[in-house]
Each structure stands twice: as C-alpha cells, then as structure tokens.
Short mmCIF file of C-alpha atoms and ligand atoms in Angstrom, two decimals:
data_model
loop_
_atom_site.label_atom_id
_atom_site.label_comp_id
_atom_site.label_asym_id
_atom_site.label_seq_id
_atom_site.Cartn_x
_atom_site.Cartn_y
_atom_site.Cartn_z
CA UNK A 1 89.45 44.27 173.18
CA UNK A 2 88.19 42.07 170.19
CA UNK A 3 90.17 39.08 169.25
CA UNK A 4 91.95 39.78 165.80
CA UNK A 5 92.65 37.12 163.47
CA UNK A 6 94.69 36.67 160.04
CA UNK A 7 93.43 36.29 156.57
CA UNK A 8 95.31 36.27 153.87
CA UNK A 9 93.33 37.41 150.19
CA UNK A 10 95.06 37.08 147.19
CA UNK A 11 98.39 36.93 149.19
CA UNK A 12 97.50 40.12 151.14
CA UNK A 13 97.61 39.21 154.64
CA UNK A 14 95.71 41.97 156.64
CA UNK A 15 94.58 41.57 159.99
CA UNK A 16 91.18 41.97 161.46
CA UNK A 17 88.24 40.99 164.06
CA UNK A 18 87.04 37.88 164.22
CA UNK A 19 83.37 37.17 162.86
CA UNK A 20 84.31 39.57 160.18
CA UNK A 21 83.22 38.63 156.08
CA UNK A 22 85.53 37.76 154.04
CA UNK A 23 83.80 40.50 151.91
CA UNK A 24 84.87 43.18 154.82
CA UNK A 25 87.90 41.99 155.30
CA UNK A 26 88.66 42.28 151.54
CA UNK A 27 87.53 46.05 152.02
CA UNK A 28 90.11 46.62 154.62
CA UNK A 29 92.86 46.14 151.95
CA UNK A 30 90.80 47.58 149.48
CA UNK A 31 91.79 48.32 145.27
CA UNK A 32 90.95 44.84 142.97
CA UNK A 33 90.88 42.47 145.60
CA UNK A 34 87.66 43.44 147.11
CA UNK A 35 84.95 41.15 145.77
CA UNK A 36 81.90 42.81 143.95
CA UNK A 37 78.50 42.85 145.60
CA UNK A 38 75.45 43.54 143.93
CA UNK A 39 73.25 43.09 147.15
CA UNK A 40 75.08 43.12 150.44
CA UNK A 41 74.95 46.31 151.55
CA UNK A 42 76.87 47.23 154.91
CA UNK A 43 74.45 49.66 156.38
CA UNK A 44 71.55 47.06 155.38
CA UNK A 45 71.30 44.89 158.62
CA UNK A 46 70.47 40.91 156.73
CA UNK A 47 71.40 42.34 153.52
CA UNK A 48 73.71 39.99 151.41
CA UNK A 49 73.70 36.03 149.96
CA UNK A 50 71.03 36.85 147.00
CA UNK A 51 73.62 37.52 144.03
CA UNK A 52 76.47 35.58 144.44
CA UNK A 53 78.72 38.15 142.50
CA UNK A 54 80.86 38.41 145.49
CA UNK A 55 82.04 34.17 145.26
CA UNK A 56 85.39 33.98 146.41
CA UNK A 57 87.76 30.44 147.35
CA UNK A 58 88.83 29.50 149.97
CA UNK A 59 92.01 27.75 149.30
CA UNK A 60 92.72 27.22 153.32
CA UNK A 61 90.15 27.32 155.49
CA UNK A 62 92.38 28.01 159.29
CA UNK A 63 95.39 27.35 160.73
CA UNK A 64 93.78 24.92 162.88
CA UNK A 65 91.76 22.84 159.64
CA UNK A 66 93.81 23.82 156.52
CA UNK A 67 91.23 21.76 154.41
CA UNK A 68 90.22 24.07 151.53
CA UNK A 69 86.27 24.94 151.09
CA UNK A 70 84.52 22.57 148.64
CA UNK A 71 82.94 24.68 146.90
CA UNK A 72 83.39 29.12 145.97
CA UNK A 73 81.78 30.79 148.63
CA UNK A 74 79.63 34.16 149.12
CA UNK A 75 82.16 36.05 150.28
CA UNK A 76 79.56 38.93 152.02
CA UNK A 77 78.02 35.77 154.17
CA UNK A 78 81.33 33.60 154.87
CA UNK A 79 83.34 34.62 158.15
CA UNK A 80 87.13 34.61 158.86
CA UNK A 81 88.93 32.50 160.84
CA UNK A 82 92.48 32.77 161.64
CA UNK A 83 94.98 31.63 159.10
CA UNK A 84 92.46 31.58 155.97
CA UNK A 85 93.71 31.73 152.60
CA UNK A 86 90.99 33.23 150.62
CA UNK A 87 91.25 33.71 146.49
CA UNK A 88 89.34 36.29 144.56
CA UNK A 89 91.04 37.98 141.56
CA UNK A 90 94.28 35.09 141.47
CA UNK A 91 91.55 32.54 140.99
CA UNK A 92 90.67 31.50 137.58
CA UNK A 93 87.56 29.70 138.74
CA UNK A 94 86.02 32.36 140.82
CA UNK A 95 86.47 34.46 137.27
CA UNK A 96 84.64 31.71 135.66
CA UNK A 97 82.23 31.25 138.33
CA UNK A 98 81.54 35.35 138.00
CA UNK A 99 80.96 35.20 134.81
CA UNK A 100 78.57 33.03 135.31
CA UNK A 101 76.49 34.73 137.75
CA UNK A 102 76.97 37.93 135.33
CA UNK A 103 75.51 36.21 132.46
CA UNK A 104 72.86 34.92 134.58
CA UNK A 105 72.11 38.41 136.15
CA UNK A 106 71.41 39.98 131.86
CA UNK A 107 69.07 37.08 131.53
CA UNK A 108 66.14 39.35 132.20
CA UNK A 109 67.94 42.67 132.72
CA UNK A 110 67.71 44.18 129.53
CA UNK A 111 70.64 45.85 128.29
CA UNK A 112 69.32 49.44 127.47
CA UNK A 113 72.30 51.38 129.04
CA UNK A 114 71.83 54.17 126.16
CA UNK A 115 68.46 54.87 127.71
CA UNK A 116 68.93 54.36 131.48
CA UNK A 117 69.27 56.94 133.97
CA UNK A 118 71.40 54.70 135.69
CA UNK A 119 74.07 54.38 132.97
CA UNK A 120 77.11 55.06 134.18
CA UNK A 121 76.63 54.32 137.99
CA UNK A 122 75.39 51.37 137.51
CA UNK A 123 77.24 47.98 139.06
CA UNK A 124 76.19 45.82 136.87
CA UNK A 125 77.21 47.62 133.45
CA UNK A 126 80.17 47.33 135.20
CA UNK A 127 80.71 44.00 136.04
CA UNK A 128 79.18 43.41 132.12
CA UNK A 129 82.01 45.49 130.78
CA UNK A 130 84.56 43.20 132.64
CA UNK A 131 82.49 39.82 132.50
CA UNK A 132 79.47 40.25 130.00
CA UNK A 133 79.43 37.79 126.78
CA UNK A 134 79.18 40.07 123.63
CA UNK A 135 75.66 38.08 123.20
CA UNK A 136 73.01 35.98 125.19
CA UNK A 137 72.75 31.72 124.78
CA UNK A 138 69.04 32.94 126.38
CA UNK A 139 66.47 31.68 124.22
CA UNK A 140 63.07 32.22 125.85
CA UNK A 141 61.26 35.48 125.87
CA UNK A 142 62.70 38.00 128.80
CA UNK A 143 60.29 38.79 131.83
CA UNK A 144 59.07 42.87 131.17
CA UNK A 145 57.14 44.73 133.49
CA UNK A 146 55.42 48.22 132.79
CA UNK A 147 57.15 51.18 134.73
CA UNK A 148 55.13 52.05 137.81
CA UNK A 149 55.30 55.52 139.75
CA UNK A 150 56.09 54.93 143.79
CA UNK A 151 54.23 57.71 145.10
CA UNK A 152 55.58 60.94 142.88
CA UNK A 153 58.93 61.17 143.36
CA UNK A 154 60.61 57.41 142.41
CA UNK A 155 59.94 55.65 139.84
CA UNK A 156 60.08 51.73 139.54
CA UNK A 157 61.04 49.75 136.24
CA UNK A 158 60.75 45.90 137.32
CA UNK A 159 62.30 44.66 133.95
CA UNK A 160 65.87 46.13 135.70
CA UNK A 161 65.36 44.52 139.36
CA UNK A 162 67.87 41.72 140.02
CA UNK A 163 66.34 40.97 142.97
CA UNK A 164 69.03 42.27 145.55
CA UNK A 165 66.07 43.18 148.54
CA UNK A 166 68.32 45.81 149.14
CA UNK A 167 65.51 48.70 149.12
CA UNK A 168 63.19 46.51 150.66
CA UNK A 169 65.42 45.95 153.87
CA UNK A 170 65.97 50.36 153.36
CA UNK A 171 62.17 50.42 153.20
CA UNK A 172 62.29 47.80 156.81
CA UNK A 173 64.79 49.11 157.95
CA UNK A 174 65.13 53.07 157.48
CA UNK A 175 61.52 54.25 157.00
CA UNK A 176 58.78 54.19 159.55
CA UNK A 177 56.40 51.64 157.92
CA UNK A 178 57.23 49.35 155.39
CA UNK A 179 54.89 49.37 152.47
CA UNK A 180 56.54 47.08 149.70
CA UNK A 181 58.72 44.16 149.56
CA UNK A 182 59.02 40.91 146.93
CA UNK A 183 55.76 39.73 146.31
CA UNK A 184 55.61 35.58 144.34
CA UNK A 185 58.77 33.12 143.84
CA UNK A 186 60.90 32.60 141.23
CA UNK A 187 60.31 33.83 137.65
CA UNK A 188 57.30 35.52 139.00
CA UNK A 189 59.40 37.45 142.11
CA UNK A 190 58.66 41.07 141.81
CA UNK A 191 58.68 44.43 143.81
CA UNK A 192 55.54 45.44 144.98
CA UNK A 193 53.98 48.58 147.15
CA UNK A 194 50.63 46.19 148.09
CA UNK A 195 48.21 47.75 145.37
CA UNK A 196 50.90 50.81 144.58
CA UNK A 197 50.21 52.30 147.62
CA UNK A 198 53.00 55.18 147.89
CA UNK A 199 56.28 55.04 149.68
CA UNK A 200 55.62 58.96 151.05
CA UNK A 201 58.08 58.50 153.73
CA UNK A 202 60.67 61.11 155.11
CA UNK A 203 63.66 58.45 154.02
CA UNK A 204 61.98 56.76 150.97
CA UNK A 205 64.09 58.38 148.75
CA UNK A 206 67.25 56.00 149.81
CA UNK A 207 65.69 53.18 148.12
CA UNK A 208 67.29 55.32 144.78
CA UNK A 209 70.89 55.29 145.84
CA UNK A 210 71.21 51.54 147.20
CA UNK A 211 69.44 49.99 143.81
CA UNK A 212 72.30 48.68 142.48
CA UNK A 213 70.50 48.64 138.82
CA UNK A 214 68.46 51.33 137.22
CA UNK A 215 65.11 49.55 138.53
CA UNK A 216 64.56 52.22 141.10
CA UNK A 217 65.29 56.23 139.49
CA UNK A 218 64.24 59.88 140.91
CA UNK A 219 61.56 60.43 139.03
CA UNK A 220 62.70 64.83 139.58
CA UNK A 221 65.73 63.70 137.30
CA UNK A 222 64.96 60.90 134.99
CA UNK A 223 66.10 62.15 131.45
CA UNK A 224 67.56 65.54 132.41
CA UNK A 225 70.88 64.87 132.02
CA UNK A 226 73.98 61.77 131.61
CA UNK A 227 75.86 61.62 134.74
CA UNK A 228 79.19 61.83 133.16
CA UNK A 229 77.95 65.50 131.99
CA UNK A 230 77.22 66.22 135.34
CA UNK A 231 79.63 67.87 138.27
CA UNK A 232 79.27 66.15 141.45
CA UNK A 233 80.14 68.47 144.77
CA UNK A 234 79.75 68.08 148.27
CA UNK A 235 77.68 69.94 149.96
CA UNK A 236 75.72 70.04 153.71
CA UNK A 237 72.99 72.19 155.43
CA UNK A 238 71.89 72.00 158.62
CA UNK A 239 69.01 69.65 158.33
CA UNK A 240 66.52 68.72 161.26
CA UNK A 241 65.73 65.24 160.19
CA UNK A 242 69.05 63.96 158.37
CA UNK A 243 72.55 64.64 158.98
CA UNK A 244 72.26 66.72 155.48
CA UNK A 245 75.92 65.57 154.34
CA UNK A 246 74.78 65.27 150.40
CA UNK A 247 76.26 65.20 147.16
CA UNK A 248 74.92 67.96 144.54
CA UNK A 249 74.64 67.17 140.98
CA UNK A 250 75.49 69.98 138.92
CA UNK A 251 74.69 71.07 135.37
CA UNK A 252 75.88 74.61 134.45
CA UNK A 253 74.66 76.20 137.78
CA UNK A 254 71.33 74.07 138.03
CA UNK A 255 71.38 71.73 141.02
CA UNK A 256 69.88 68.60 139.07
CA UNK A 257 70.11 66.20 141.47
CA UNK A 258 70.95 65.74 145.02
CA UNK A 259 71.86 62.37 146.73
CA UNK A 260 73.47 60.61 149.64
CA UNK A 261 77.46 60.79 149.51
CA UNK A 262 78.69 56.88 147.92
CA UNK A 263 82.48 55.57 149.22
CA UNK A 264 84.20 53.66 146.88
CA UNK A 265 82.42 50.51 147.34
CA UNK A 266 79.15 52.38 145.83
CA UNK A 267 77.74 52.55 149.33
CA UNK A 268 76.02 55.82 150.83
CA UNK A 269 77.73 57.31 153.81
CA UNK A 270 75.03 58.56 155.39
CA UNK A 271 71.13 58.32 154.18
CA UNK A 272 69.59 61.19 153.38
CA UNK A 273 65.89 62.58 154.06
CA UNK A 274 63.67 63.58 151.21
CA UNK A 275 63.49 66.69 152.21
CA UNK A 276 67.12 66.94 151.23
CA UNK A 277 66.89 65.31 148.36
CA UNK A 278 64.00 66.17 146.72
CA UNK A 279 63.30 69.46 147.70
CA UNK A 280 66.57 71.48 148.65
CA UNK A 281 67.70 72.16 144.87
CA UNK A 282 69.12 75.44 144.95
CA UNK A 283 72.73 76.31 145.64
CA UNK A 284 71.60 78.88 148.32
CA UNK A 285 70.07 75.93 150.09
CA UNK A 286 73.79 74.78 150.80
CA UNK A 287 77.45 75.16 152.24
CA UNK A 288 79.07 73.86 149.04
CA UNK A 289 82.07 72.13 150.88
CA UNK A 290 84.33 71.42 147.52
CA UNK A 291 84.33 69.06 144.24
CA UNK A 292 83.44 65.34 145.41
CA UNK A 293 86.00 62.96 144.89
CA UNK A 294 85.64 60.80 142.00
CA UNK A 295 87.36 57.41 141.27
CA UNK A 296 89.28 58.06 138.12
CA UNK A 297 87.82 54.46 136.75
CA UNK A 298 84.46 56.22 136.82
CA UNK A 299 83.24 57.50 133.59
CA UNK A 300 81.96 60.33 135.87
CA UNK A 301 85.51 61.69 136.19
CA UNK A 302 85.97 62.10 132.17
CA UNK A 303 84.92 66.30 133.65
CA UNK A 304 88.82 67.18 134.65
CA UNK A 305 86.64 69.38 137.00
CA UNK A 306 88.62 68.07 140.17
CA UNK A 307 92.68 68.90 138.58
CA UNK A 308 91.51 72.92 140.12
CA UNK A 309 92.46 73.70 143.09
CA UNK A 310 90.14 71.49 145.87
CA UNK A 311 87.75 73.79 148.20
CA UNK A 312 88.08 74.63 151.80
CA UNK A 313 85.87 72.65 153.70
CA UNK A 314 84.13 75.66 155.27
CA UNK A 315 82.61 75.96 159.11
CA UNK A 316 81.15 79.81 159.64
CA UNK A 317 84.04 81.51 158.55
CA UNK A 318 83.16 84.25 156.15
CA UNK A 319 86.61 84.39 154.28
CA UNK A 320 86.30 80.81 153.69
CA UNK A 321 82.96 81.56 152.45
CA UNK A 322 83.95 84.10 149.76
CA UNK A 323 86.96 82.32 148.93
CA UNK A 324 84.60 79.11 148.11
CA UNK A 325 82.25 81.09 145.88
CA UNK A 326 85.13 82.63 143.58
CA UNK A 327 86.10 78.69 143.27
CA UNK A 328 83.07 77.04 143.16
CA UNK A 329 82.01 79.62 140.56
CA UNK A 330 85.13 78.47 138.56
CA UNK A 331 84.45 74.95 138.79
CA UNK A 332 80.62 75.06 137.62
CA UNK A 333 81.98 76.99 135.04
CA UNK A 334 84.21 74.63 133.05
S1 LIG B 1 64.46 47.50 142.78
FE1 LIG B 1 66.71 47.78 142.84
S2 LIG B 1 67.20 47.75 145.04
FE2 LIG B 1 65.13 46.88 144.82
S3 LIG B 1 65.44 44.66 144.69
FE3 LIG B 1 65.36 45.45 142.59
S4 LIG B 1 67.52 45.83 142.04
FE4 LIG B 1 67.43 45.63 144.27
S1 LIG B 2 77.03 40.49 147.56
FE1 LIG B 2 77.32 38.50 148.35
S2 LIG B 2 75.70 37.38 147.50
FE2 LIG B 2 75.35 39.37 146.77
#
C-alpha cells in the first residue's frame, strides 16, 4: 500500500499519497479551496507550470522542516510532504499574486466575450470576473493573429491562446502523429500545424474541450448558439473507437453540439473520437442517459431544465427506454 501523508489547505487537513500536488490534493477536498489551473490538465501527462494561476503558500513546509516556502508556489508542480500547511483562498498574497497573473494573462487576450463561442465556459472570463481590473495599465499595441482553419472541423484564433500547451501535449499525446505545437519564443510564441497542414486525426477534436480559452472552437458550431441557451444531456452509443460517453448540446430538439463529459474542475472524463463528435448529431444516434449535471455557479444552469425529475440511466431495458423519451421529450421542451 502507498504511504499517505497529511496536508493541511486552508485549515482542511485531508489525507493523501505521497508525491501527490498540492493542486490534487486540494481537489480531494474540493469547493473554493482548490486552486485554479489554466494549463495543468490531469489526463495531460507533463501538462502544468506554464500559467501560474494555480500559486498557492506554503506557510509550513513538513513536520520534519517547518520552514515556510520563500516564495508562492505552482501548486499543479509542487508535491506534498507530510505535515504541510499550504494557503490558497486564506492568503491575501496568493490573491494578490493571482491577480497578477490574471492581469498578465488579458495582456494580449482580448476581451471579446460578447463574440466568443467560448463565453461562458471559458476559465479565464472566470477568473476575470473574480480578479480582472475594470481596465488595462497595458500600453503597447496587443499581439493579433488572423483566424486559421485546422483542417475543416476546428478552428484556431491565436489572438485568444495563453499559451497553456495543453492541446499540443492532446495532439502528443492522444492522436497518432503530432502535427502542431508552439513554434518561436516569447512575444512571438504561437500555435502552429507546420505550414497548416490539417489535424485530420480520429481524436483531434479534443484539442476543443481542453483549450481553456476560446483560441481553439468547433468550427460545426461556431455562432449557432450561446451556451447558456443551450441544454446539456448525457448521452452514450456504442462507439468502436471511443468509449462514446458524451455530452449533447441541445437547442429545441437539434443536437448542436456534442463533446467530451467535463467534472467540475473543467476537465473531460473521457476523450472523445471525432466520429462522435463531429458526426453523430442526431438524437437517434444516442441512449440519452438524463440532463447533465450542471454547477449552479455556471451561467449554463440559468435553464432550470435539471429541477424535473432526473432520467433513468438506461441499459437495454425497453420500459426504461419509453419512460426516457416521455421525459427527455419534456425536458427539450422547456
Ligand atoms: S490554443 Fe488553447 S489549448 Fe492550445 S495552447 Fe492556446 S490556449 Fe492552450
Ligand atoms: S495550472 Fe499550475 S501553472 Fe498552470
């Protein structure tokens, strides 16, 4: 059995296995005391240390050296060690510190919420709402990049990358062949395909749900709809290539958009294929399981779709079956 060790975060003293992140760890307890992170990414093997939104303190650093860390720390790239007192939300400095990194993040990233297919998903918006100055102290002209297609089904808009590699380690990582990564250093850092050659992968399309930021959009939904008009339910089919475990976005009875399912830290369950995503968009295509679960802090949730009575999950079993349709009819309805 693996050795378990004490941490204490924001006097919340949880147990849990050594070598964990303070980040994970954090996650175990869950609610306001888990850090945010703009580019770790826990199914991303390497992902992590590029945004610094997740700084934490370490007030204690073990039982056996007490000695607090010098300076905040990425809390997605520092490990536990028994007895550490870490501070995230009780730490005035670490709010300063993310405010900070948040103001440094809308240097280039324009603010064009209104307009982005992103809006009201998106991680940063939300650490602007909580963080965000009401104006920039930015005086120079902001770095802008012309939209370019990835192959014909994503779509990328460089002015919104922060830079988080996290679809480049999807594209490493999750797809047979890498064909882009960051390409120059610095101001000049940007996303590239190698002379926009295509990402025509079977998994390519998970590059859309880990983009933290509205730099990477399905191109088969940009501009149909907002989000919060939209009724997310979960859905599967019995797919040869994925584990087809998906989340359909309705509008009326119009599947608009299909995409991995996200936990509450904004992270995909399982990834998806494309064939799941981009071309399974009918209803009949799926075993519609029930409404997905929405956190009620989630803009998404303003449809009260969720207060009827939840779905059976069904498995085969025709009553179920009918039972879900009368429902699921209701819901799509409201
Ligand atoms: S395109 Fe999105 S996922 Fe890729 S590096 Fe930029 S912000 Fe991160
Ligand atoms: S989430 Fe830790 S540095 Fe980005």
């Amino acid at each position: 059995m693996s050795e378990k060790v004490k941490v204490t975060i924001d006097g919340i003293t949880v147990e849990v296995e050594a070598g964990m992140s303070i980040l994970n760890a954090a996650r175990q307890i869950g609610g306001e005391v888990v850090p945010p992170a703009m580019c770790y990414y826990s199914k991303l093997e390497g992902s992590g240390g590029k945004c610094r939104t997740c700084l934490v303190k370490v007030s204690k650093g073990s039982e056996k050296d007490p000695r607090p860390m010098p300076k905040l720390v990425a809390s997605c790239r520092t490990g536990v060690m028994d007895g550490m007192e870490v501070q995230n939300i009780t730490s005035p400095e670490v709010i300063e510190a993310r405010k900070g990194v948040v103001e440094m993040l809308l240097i280039n990233h324009p603010l064009d919420c209104p307009i982005c297919d992103q809006a009201g998903e998106c991680h940063l918006q939300d650490l602007s709402y909580e963080h965000g100055l009401a104006k920039t102290r930015y005086e120079f002209e902001r770095r802008t990049f012309d939209k370019i297609d990835i192959g014909d089904k994503i779509q990328l808009h460089m002015t919104r990358c922060i830079l988080c590699y996290r679809c480049v380690y999807v594209a490493d990582q999750i797809t047979e062949q890498r064909v882009h990564g960051v390409l120059g250093r610095g101001d000049a850092s940007e996303i590239s395909t190698y002379i926009e050659k295509a990402v025509d992968n079977d998994f390519s399309g998970n590059m859309i749900d880990v983009c933290p930021v509205g730099a990477l959009t399905d191109r088969t939904f940009r501009f149909k709809n907002r989000v919060w008009f939209t009724k997310p339910v979960d859905a599967h089919r019995d797919c040869p290539t994925c584990k087809g475990k998906v989340t359909l976005w309705y509008k009326g009875e119009d599947v608009i958009r299909v995409t991995g399912r996200k936990d509450e830290f904004g992270e995909v369950e399982d990834f998806i294929c494309n064939t799941c995503r981009f071309e399974t968009k009918k209803t009949s295509d799926w075993v519609i399981e029930g409404p997905r679960h929405i956190a009620n802090t989630s803009v998404i949730s303003s449809n009260h779709y969720e207060t009827l009575k939840p779905l059976p999950v069904i498995q085969n079993n025709p009553v179920l079956i009918e039972s879900n349709k009368v429902e699921f009819e209701r819901a799509t309805k409201i």
